[in-house]
Coordinates of C-alpha atoms in Angstrom, one line a residue:
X1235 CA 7.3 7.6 -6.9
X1236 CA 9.6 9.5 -4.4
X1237 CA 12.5 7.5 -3.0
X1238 CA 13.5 10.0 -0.5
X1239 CA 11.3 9.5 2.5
X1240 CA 14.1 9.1 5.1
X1241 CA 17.0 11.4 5.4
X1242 CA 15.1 14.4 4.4
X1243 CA 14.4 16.9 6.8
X1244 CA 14.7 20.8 8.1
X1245 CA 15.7 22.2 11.6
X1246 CA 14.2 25.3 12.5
X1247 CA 16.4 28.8 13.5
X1248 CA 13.4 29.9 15.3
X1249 CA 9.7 30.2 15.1
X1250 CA 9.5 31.6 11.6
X1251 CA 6.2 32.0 9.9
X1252 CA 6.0 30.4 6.6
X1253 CA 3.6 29.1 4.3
X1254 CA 2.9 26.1 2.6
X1255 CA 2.8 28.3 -1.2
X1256 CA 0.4 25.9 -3.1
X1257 CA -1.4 29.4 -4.0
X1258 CA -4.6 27.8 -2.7
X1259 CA -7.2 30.5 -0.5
X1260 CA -7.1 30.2 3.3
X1261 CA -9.1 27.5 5.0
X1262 CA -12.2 29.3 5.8
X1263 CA -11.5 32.7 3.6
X1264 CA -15.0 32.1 1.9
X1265 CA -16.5 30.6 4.7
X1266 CA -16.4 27.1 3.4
X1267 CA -14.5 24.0 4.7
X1268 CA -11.9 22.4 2.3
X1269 CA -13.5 19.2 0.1
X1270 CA -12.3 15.7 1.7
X1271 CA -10.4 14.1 -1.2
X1272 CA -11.1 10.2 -1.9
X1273 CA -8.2 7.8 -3.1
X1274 CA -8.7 6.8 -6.5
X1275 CA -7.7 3.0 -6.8
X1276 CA -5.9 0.6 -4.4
X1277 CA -3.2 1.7 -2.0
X1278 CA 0.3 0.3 -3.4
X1279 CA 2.3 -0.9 -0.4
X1280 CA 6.1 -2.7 -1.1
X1281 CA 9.5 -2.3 -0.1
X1282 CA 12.3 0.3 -1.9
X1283 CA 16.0 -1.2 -2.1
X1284 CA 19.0 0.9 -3.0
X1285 CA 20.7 0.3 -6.1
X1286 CA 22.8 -3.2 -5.0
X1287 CA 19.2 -4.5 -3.6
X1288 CA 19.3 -4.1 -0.2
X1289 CA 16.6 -3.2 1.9
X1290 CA 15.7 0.8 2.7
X1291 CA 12.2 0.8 4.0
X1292 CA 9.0 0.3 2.7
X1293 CA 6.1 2.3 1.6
X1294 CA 2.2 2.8 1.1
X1295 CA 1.1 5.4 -1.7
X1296 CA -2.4 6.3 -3.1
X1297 CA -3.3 9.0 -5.8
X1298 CA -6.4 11.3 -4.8
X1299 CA -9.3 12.7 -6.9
X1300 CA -7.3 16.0 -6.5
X1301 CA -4.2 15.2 -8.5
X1302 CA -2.2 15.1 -5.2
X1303 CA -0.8 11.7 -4.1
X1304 CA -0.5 10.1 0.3
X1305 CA 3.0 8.4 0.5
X1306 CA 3.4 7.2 4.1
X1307 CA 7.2 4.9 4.4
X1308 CA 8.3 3.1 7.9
X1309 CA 12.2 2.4 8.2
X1310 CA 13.6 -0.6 9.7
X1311 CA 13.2 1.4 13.4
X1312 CA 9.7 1.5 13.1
X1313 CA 9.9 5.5 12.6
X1314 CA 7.7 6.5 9.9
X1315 CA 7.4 9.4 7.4
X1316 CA 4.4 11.1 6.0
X1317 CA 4.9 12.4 2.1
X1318 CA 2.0 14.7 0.0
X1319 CA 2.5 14.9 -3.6
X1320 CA 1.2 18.0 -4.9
X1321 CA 1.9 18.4 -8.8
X1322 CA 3.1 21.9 -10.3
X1323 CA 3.3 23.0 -6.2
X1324 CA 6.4 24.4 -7.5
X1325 CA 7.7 24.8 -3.9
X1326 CA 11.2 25.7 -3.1
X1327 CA 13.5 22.4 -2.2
X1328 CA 14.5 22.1 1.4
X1329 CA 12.3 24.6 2.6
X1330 CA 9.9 24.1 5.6
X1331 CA 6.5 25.0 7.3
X1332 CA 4.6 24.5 10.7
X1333 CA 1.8 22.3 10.1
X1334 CA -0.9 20.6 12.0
X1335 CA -1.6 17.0 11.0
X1336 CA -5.4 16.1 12.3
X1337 CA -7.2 12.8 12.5
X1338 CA -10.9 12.3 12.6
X1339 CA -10.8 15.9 14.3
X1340 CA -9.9 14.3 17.0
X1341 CA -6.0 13.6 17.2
X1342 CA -3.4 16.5 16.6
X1343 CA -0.1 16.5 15.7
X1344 CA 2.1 20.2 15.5
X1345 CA 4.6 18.7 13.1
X1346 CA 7.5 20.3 10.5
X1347 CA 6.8 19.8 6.7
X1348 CA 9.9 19.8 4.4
X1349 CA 9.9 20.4 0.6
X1350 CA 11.9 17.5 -0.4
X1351 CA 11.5 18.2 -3.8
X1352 CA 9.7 21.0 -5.8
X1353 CA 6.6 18.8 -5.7
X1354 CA 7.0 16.8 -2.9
X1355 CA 6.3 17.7 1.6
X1356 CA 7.9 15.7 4.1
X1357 CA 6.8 15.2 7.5
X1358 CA 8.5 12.8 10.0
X1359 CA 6.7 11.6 12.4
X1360 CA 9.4 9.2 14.4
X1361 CA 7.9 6.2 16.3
X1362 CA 4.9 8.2 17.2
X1363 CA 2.7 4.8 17.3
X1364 CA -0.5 6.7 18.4
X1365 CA -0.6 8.7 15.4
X1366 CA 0.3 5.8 12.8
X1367 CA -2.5 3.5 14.2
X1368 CA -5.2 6.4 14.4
X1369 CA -4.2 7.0 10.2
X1370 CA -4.7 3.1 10.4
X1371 CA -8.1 3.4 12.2
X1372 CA -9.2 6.3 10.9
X1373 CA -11.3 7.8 8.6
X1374 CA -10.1 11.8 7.5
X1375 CA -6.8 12.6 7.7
X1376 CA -6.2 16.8 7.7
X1377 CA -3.6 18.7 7.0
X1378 CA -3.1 22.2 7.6
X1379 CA -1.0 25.8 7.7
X1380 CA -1.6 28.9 8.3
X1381 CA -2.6 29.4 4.8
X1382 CA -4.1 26.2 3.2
X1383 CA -5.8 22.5 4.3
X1384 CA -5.7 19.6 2.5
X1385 CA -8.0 16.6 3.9
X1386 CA -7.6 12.7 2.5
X1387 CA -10.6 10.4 3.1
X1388 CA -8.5 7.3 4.9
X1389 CA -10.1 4.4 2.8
X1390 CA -8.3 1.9 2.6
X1391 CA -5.4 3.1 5.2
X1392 CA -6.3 -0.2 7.6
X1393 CA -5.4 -3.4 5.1
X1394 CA -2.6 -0.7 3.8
X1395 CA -0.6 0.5 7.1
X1396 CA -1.1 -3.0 8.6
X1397 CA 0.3 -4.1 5.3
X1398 CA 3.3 -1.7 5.7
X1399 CA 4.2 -2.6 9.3
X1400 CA 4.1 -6.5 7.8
X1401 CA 6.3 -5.2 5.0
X1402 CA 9.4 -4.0 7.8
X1403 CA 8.9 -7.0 9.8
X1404 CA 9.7 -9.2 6.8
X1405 CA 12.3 -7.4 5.8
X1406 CA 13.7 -7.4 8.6
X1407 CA 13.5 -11.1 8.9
X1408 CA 15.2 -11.8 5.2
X1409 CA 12.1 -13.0 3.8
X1410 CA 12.2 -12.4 -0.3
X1411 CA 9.9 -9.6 -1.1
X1412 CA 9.1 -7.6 -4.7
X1413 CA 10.7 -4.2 -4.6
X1414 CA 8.1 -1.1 -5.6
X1415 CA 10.8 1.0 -5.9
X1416 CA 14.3 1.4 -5.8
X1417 CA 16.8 4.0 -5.2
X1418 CA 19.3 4.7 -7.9
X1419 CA 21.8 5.5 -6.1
X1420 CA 22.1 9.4 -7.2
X1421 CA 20.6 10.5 -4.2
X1422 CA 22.7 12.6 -1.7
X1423 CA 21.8 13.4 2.2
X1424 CA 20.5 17.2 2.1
X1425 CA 21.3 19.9 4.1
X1426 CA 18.0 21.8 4.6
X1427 CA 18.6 25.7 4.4
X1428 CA 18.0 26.4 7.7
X1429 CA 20.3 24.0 9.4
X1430 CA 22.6 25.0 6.8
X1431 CA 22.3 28.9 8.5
X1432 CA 22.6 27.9 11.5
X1433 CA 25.7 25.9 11.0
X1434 CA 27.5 28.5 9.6
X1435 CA 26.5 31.0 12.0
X1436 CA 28.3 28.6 14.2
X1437 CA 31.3 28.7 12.3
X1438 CA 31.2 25.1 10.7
X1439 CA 31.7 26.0 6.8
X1440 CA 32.8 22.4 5.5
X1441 CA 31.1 19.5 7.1
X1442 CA 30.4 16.0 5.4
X1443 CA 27.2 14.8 5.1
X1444 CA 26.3 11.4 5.6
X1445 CA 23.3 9.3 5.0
X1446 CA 20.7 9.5 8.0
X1447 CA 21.2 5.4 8.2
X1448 CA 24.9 5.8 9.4
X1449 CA 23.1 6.8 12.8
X1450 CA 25.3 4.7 15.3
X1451 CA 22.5 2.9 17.8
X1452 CA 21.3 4.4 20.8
X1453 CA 20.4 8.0 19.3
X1454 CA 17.4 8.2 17.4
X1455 CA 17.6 8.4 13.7
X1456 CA 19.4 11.4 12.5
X1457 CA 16.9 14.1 10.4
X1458 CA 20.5 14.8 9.6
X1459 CA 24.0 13.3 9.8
X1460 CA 27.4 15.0 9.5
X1461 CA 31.0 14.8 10.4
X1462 CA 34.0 17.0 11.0
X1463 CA 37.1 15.8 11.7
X1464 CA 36.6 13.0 14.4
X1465 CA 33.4 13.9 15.3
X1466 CA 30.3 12.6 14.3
X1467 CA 26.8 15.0 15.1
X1468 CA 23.6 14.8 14.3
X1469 CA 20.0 16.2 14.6
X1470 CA 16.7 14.6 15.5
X1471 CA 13.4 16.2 15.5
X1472 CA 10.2 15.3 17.4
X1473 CA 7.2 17.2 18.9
X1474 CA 6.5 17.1 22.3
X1475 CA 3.4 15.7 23.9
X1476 CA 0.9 16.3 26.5
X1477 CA 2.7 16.9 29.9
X1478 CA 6.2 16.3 28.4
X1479 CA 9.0 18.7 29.8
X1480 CA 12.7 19.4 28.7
X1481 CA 13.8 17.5 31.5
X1482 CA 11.4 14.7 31.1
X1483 CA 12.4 14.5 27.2
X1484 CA 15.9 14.8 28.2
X1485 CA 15.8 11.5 30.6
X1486 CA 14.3 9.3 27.9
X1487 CA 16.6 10.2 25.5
X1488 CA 19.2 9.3 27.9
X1489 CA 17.3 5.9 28.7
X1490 CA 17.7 5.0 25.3
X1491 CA 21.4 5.8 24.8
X1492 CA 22.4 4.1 28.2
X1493 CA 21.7 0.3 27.4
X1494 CA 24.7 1.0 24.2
X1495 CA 27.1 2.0 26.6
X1496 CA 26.9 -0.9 29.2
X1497 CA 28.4 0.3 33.2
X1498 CA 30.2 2.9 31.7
X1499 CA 27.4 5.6 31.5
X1500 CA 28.1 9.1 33.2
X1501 CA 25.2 11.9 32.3
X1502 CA 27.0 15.2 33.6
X1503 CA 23.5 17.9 33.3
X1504 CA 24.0 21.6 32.5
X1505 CA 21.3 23.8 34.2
X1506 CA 18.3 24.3 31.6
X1507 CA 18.2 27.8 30.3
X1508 CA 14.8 29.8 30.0
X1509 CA 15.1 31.7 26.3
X1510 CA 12.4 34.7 25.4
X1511 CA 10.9 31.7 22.0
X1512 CA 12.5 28.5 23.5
X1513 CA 14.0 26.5 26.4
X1514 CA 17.8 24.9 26.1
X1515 CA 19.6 22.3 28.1
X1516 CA 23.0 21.0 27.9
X1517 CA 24.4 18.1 28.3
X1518 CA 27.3 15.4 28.2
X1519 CA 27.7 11.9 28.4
X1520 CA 30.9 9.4 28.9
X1521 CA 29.7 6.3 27.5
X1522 CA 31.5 2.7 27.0
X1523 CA 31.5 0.9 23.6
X1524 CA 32.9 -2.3 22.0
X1525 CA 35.0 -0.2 20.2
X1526 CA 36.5 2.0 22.5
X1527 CA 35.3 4.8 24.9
X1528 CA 33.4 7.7 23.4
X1529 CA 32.3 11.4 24.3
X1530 CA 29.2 12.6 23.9
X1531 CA 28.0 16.6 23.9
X1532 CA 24.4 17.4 23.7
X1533 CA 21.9 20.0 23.3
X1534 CA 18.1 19.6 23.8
X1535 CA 16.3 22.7 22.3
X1536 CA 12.7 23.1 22.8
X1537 CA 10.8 25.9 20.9
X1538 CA 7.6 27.1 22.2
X1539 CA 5.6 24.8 19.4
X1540 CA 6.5 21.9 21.1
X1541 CA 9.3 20.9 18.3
X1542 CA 12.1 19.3 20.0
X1543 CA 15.5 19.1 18.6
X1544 CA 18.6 17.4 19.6
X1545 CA 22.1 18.0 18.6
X1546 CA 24.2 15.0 19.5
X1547 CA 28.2 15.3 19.2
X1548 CA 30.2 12.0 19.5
X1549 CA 33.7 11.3 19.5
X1550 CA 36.5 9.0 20.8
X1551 CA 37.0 10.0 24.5
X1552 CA 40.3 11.3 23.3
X1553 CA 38.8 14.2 21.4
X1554 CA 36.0 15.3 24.0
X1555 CA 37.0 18.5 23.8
X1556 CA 36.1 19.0 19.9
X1557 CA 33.0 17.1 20.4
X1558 CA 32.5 19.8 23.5
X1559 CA 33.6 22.7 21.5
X1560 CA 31.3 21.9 18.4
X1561 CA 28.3 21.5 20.9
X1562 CA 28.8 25.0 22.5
X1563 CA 29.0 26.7 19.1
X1564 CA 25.9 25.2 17.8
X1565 CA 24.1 25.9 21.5
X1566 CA 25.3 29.8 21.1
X1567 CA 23.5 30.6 18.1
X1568 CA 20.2 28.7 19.5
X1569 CA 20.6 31.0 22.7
X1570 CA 21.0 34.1 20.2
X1571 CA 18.1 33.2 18.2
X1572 CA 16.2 32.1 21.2
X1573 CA 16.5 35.6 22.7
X1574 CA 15.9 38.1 19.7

């Protein structure tokens, strides 16, 4: 069982076309449609701890008729990951694909799939609620690329997802549970390949990574986490939905920051920019905390699939200017990408 759910995800440079390299034939290459795959056995549902026993998130799994296995975890925010184990896929750790994530052919998600390990995709899925209760009420779960489909008959998913939403509210409660797995304590946060390009197009060549949990409240949950000198940045992904716009997107971010700063909350808006594959907007944010005031530079980047990412910058309000200057490096290699 994979313990690496959370923390394990890939930024995209631009709208690169790759494939999911299971060596399966296209969807549709013979003029057939892919064989639905039936869970063989219960669905396992428990919490994972880290090595001193405290509480990570918790899980569902089932193993298929096909060999692969349906790992679905929700952290203590209520955002939840979707994992496929697929033996011998040999893929190539931290890679990524574009995939579409389909329920009852009727619900579609445009989603990022990250190799987390050789055998082993990750897609987050954040607090998208309307997708985790249509996998709950639902009967076929597809997934696809450009290049191959996989399709897992949902039996089973209701007891189990309702299960796993239990699961985090206990948790969260203190209540004693069993573990199902636990982390030992060897893993590391990962740097996916193509955030590592990008980063050091931008000039940052020693950064230190930091476990997707150190997220400080108010931002969503870091895809990834990092600091250099005094200031702390991160990167959240999500997909847009149906009559969403940067600037919409933008304000509810905001909305969730604001309540973590109290009065002192000043959004200062840079004019969104129109790129040839994406659209950009800048930002920055004075905000009060307990612990002092703090700086905040941000960049909301919006590629034409409807993949949203957000570079957050923070640092005491004494060192705005580094937070500032790491945000424009990162938001000049977006624009050049954006614009090839």
């Amino acid at each position: 069982m994979n313990c690496r759910l959370f923390g394990v995800c890939a930024a995209a440079l631009a709208a690169l076309l790759l494939v999911m390299a299971r060596g399966v034939a296209a969807p549709g290459a013979d003029g057939g449609t892919p064989e639905v795959t039936a869970p063989v056995g219960d669905w396992r549902v428990g919490p994972v701890v880290n090595k001193d026993g405290a509480f990570v998130y918790c899980i569902a799994e089932a193993r298929f008729a096909n060999g692969d296995s349906l790992v679905i975890g929700r952290s203590p925010k209520d955002e939840f990951n979707l994992a496929v184990g697929i033996p011998e896929a040999h893929l190539t750790k931290g890679g990524a694909w574009q995939v579409q994530m389909t329920v009852d052919d009727g619900l579609k998600r445009d989603r990022q799939a990250v190799a987390a390990d050789p055998d082993m995709l990750v897609i987050a899925n954040g607090n998208d609620n309307d997708l985790y209760e249509a996998i709950t009420h639902g009967s076929k779960l597809t997934i696809s690329s450009p290049t191959d489909t996989i399709r897992f008959q949902l039996k089973g998913t209701g007891l189990a997802l309702r299960e796993l939403r239990s699961c985090v509210e206990r948790a969260r409660a203190g209540q004693p549970m069993t573990p199902l797995g636990r982390l030992s304590g060897g893993e590391s946060p990962l740097l996916p390949p193509l955030l590592k390009e990008l980063l050091n197009q931008a000039g940052f060549h020693k950064i230190d990574l930091l476990a997707p949990s150190a997220t400080p409240p108010g931002y969503p949950t870091a895809n990834t986490l990092w600091r250099v000198g005094s200031v702390l940045s991160g990167i959240s992904t999500s997909t847009r939905l149906a009559g969403e716009t940067l600037s919409s997107l933008g304000d509810a971010y905001l909305a969730r920051l604001k309540p973590q700063c109290g009065d002192d909350f000043e959004v200062k808006w840079d004019e969104p920019e129109t790129l040839a594959v994406a659209s950009l907007r800048t930002a920055v944010v004075n905000c009060g905390r307990h612990a002092g005031p703090v700086h905040v530079a941000l960049t909301f980047h919006l590629g034409r699939g409807g993949l949203l990412q957000v570079f957050f910058h923070e640092a005491p309000a004494a060192a705005a200017a580094a937070a500032d200057k790491d945000r424009s490096a990162i938001a000049e290699v977006l624009r050049r990408l954006g614009n090839p």
